[in-house]
Short mmCIF file of C-alpha atoms in Angstrom, two decimals:
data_model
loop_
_atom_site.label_atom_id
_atom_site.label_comp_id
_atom_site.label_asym_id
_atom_site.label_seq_id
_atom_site.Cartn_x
_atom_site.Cartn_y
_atom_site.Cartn_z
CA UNK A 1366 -22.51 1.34 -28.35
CA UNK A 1367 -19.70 4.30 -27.55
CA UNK A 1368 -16.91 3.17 -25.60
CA UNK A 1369 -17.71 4.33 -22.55
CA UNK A 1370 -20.96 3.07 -21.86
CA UNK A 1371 -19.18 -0.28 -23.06
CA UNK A 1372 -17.01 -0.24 -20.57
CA UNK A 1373 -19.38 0.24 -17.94
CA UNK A 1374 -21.01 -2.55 -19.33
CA UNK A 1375 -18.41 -5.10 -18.54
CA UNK A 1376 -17.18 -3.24 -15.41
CA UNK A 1377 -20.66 -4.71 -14.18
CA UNK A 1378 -20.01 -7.94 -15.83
CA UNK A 1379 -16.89 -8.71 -13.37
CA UNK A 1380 -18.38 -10.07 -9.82
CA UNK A 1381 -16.52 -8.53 -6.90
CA UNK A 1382 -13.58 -10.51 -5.60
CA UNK A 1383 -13.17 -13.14 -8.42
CA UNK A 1384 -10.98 -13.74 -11.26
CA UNK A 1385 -12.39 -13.74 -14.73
CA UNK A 1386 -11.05 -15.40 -17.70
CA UNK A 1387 -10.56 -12.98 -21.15
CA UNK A 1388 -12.08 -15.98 -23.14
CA UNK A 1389 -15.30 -16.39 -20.46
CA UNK A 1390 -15.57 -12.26 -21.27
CA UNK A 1391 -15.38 -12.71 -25.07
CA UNK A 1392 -18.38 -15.11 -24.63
CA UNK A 1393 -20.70 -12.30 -22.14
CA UNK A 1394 -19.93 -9.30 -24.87
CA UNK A 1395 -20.74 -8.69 -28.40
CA UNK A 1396 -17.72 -7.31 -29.83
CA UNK A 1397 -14.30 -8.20 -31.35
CA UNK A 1398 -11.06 -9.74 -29.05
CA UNK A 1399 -9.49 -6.96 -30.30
CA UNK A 1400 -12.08 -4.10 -29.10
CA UNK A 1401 -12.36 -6.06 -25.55
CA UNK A 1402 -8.50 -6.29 -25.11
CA UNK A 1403 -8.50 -2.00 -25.80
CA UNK A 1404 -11.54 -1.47 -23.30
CA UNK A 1405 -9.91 -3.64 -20.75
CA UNK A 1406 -6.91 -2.08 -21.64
CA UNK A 1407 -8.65 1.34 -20.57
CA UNK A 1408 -10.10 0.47 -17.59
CA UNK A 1409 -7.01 -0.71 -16.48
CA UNK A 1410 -5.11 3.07 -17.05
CA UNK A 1411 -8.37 3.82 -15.44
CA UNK A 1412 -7.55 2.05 -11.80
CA UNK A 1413 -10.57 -0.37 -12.42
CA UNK A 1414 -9.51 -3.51 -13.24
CA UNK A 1415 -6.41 -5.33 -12.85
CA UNK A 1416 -5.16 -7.60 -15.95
CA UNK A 1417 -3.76 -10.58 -14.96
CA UNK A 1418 -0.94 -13.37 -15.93
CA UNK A 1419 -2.29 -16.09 -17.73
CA UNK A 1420 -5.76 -14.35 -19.28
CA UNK A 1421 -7.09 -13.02 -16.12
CA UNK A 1422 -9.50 -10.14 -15.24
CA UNK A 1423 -10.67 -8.46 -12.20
CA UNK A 1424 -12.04 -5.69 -10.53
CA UNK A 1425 -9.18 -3.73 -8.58
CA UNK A 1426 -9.41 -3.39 -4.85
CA UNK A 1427 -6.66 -2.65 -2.24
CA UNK A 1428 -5.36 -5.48 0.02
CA UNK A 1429 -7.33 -5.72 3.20
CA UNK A 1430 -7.83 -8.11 5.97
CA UNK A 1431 -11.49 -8.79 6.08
CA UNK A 1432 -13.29 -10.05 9.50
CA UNK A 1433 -14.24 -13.87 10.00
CA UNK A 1434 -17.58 -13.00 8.85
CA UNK A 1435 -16.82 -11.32 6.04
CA UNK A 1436 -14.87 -13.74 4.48
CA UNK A 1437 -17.15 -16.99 4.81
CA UNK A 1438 -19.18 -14.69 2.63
CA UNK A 1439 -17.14 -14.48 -0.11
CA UNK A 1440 -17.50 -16.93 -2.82
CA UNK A 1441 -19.52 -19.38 -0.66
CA UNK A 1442 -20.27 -22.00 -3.41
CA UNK A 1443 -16.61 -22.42 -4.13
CA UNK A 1444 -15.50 -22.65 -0.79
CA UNK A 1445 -17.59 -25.03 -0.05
CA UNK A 1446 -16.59 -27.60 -2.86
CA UNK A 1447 -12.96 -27.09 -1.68
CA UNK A 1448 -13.83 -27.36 1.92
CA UNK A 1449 -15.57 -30.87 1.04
CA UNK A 1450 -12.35 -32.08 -0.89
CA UNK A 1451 -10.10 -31.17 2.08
CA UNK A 1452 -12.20 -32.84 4.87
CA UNK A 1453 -12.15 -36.34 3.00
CA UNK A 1454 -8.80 -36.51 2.82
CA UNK A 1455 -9.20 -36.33 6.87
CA UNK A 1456 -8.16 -40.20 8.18
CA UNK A 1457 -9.86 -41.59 11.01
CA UNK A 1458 -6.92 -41.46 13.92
CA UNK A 1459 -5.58 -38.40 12.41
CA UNK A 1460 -3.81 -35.61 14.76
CA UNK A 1461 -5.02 -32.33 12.20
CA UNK A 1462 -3.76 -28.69 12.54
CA UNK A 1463 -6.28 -26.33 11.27
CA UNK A 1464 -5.63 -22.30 11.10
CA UNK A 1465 -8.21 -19.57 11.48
CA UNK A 1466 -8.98 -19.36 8.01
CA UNK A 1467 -12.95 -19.22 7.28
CA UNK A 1468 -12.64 -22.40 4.81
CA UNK A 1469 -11.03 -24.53 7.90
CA UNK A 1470 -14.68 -23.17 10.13
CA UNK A 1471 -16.81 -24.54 7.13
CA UNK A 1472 -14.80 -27.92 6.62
CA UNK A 1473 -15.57 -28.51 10.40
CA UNK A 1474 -18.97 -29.10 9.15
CA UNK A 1475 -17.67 -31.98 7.13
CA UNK A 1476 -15.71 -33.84 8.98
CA UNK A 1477 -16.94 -37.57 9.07
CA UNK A 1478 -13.92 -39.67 9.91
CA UNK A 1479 -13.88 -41.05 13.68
CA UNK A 1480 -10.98 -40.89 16.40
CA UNK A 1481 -9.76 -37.50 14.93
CA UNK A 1482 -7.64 -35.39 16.99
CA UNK A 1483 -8.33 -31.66 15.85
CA UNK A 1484 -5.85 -28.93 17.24
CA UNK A 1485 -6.40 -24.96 16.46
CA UNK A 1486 -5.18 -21.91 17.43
CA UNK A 1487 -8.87 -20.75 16.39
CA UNK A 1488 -11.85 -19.68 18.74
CA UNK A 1489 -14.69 -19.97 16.69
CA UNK A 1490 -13.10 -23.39 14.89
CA UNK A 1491 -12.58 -24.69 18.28
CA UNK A 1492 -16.35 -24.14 19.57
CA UNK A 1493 -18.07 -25.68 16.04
CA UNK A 1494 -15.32 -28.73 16.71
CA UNK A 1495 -17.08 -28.93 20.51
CA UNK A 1496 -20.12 -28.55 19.37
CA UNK A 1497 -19.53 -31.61 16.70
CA UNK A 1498 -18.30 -34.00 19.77
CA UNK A 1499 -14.98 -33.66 17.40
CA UNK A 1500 -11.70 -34.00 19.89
CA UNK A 1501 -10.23 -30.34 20.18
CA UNK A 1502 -7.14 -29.23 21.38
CA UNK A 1503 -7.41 -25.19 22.17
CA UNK A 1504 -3.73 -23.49 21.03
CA UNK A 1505 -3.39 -20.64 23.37
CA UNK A 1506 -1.48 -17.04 22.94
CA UNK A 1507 -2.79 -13.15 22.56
CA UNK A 1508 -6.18 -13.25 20.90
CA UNK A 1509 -6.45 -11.49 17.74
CA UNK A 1510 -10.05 -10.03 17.90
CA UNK A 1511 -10.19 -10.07 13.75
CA UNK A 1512 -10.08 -13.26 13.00
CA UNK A 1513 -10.95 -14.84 16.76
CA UNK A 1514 -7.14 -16.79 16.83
CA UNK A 1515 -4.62 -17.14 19.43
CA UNK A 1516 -1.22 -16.20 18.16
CA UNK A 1517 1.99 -14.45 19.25
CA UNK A 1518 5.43 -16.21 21.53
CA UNK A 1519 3.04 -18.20 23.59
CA UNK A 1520 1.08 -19.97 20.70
CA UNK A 1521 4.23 -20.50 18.91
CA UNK A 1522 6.04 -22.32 21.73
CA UNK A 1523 2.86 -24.69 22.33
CA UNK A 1524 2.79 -25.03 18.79
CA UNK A 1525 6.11 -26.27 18.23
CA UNK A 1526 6.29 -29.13 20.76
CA UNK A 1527 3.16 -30.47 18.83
CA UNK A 1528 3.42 -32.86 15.31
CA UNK A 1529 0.19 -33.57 13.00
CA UNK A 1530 -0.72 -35.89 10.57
CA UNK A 1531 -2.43 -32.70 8.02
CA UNK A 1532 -2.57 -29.33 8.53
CA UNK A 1533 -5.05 -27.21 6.71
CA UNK A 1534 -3.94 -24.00 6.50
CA UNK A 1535 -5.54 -20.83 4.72
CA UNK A 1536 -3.63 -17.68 3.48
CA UNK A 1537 -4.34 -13.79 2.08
CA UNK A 1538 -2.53 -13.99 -1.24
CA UNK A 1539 -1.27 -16.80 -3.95
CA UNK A 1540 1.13 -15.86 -7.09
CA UNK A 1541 3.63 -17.42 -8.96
CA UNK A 1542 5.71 -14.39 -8.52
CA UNK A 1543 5.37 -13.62 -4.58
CA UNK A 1544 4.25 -17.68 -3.42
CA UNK A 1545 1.80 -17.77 -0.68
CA UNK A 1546 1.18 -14.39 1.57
CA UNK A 1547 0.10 -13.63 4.49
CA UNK A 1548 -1.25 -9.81 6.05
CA UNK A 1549 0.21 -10.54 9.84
CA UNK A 1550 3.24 -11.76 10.58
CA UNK A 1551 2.68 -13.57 14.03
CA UNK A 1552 0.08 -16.05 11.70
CA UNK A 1553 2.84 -16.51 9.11
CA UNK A 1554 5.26 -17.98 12.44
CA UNK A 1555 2.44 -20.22 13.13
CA UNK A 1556 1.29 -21.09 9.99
CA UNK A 1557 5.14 -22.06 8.95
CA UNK A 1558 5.14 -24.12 12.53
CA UNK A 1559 2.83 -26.28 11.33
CA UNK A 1560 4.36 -26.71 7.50
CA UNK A 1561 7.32 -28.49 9.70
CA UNK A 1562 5.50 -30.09 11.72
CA UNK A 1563 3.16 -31.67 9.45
CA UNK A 1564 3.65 -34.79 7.55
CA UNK A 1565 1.27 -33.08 4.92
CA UNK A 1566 -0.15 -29.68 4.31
CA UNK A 1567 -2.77 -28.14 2.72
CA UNK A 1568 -3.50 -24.70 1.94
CA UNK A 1569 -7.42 -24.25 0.74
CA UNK A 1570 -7.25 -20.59 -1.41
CA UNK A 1571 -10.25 -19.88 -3.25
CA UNK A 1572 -9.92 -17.53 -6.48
CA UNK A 1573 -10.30 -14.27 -4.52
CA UNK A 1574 -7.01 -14.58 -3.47
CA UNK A 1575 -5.01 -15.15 -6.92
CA UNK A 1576 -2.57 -12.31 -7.78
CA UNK A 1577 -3.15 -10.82 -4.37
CA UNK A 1578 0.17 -10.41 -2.47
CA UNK A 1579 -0.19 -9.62 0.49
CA UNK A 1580 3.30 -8.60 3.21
CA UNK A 1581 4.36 -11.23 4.68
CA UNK A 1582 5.38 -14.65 2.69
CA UNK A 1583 4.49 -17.81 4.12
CA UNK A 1584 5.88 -20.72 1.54
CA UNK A 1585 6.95 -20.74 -2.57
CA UNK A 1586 3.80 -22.05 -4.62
CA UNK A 1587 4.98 -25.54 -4.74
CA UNK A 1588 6.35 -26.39 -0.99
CA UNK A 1589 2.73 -27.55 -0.53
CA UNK A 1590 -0.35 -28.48 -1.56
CA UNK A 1591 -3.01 -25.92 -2.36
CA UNK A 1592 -6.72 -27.12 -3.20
CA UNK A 1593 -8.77 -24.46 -4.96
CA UNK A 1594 -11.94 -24.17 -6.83
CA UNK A 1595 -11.33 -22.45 -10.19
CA UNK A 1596 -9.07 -23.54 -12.84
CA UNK A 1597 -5.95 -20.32 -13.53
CA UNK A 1598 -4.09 -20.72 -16.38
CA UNK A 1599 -0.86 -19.34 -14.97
CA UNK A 1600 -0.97 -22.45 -12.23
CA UNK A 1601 -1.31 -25.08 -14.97
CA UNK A 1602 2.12 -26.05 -14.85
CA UNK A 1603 2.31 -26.68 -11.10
CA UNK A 1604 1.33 -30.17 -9.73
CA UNK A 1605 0.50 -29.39 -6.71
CA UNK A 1606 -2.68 -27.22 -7.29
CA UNK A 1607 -5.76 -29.35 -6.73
CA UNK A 1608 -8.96 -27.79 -9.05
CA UNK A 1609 -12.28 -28.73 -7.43
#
């Protein structure tokens, strides 16, 4: 096959928004390491692809905050196992923090424990929690139309008189490099509100977001706990990343 259709061949092999491994590649393609390593190699001069620490491969795209909807698309199956995880460790009696990330809206789905006190500085969390009979404290502030949150002065002050058991907490970008990012910087005060406040936290980052650094930096890679859903070789050494 001549190079270039080759490469075209394992542009389409990459699914939009997730990280590949070389060795998973080696296994799709009929052709040498060595050959694979020049086309990717290419592709990357190209602007296609981005190479990644620790054996990774993706398709290149430009750091953007997608809408609520738009993200609960992406990568559904893995969110789901990771949303799962998270809501089990939920205790019944529990005060629990969650952010406006879309994996904190799917975990509502799964939260069985009893007695839980839920508090969120997210609109569309907070009406799935009502609709659930699940306690819900409302955080209140200017509403960020995007991701349907309450943020800015006013959220932060209510925020900080509060304390929680867990806080859940989602994020734009995860590298060993950068730590964890964030696009806006009025959710990176609240989301580091609730890191103090909390007796545990939890961010849930599914595999979209490795290498992606995004403006604003929230915490180093291993102030918390992160639960994801696809092993990453460059996060082996960390033991706070939870693989489900």
């Amino acid at each position: 096959m001549i190079p270039v259709l080759r490469r075209q061949q394992l542009l389409e092999l990459l699914p939009e928004s997730e990280v590949v491994l070389l060795t998973d590649l080696i296994e799709k393609v009929n052709i040498s390491e060595s050959t694979l390593r020049r086309d990717l190699k290419e592709l990357e001069l190209q602007g296609d692809i981005e190479m990644l620490r620790g054996g990774g491969v993706r398709l290149k795209k430009e750091v953007v905050e997608l809408d609520l909807n738009e993200k609960i698309s992406l990568n559904k199956e893995e969110k789901e196992r990771i949303v799962q995880y998270a809501a089990n460790l939920i205790n019944p009696n529990d005060v629990v923090f969650l952010d406006p990330s879309s994996l904190n809206l799917l975990m509502v789905d799964y939260i069985k424990s009893e007695n839980v006190t839920v508090v969120t500085n997210s609109i569309a969390t907070c009406n799935k929690l009502v609709s659930r009979n699940i306690k819900c404290i409302l955080v209140g502030g200017e509403i960020k139309v995007k991701t349907s949150s309450c943020i800015g002065p006013i959220a932060d002050q209510i925020l900080s008189g509060l304390r929680f058991s867990k806080s859940f907490l989602g994020a734009n970008g995860i590298s060993v490099e950068n730590g964890i990012t964030n696009h806006d910087l009025r959710e990176r005060s609240i989301k580091r509100i609730a890191i103090n406040n909390s007796v545990n936290t939890y961010f849930l980052i599914d595999s979209s977001k490795y290498e992606v650094v995004a403006m604003c930096k929230i915490a180093e890679i291993d102030e918390c706990n992160i639960i994801t859903g696809k092993k990453y070789n460059e996060f082996d050494k960390l033991e706070n990343i939870i693989v489900v």
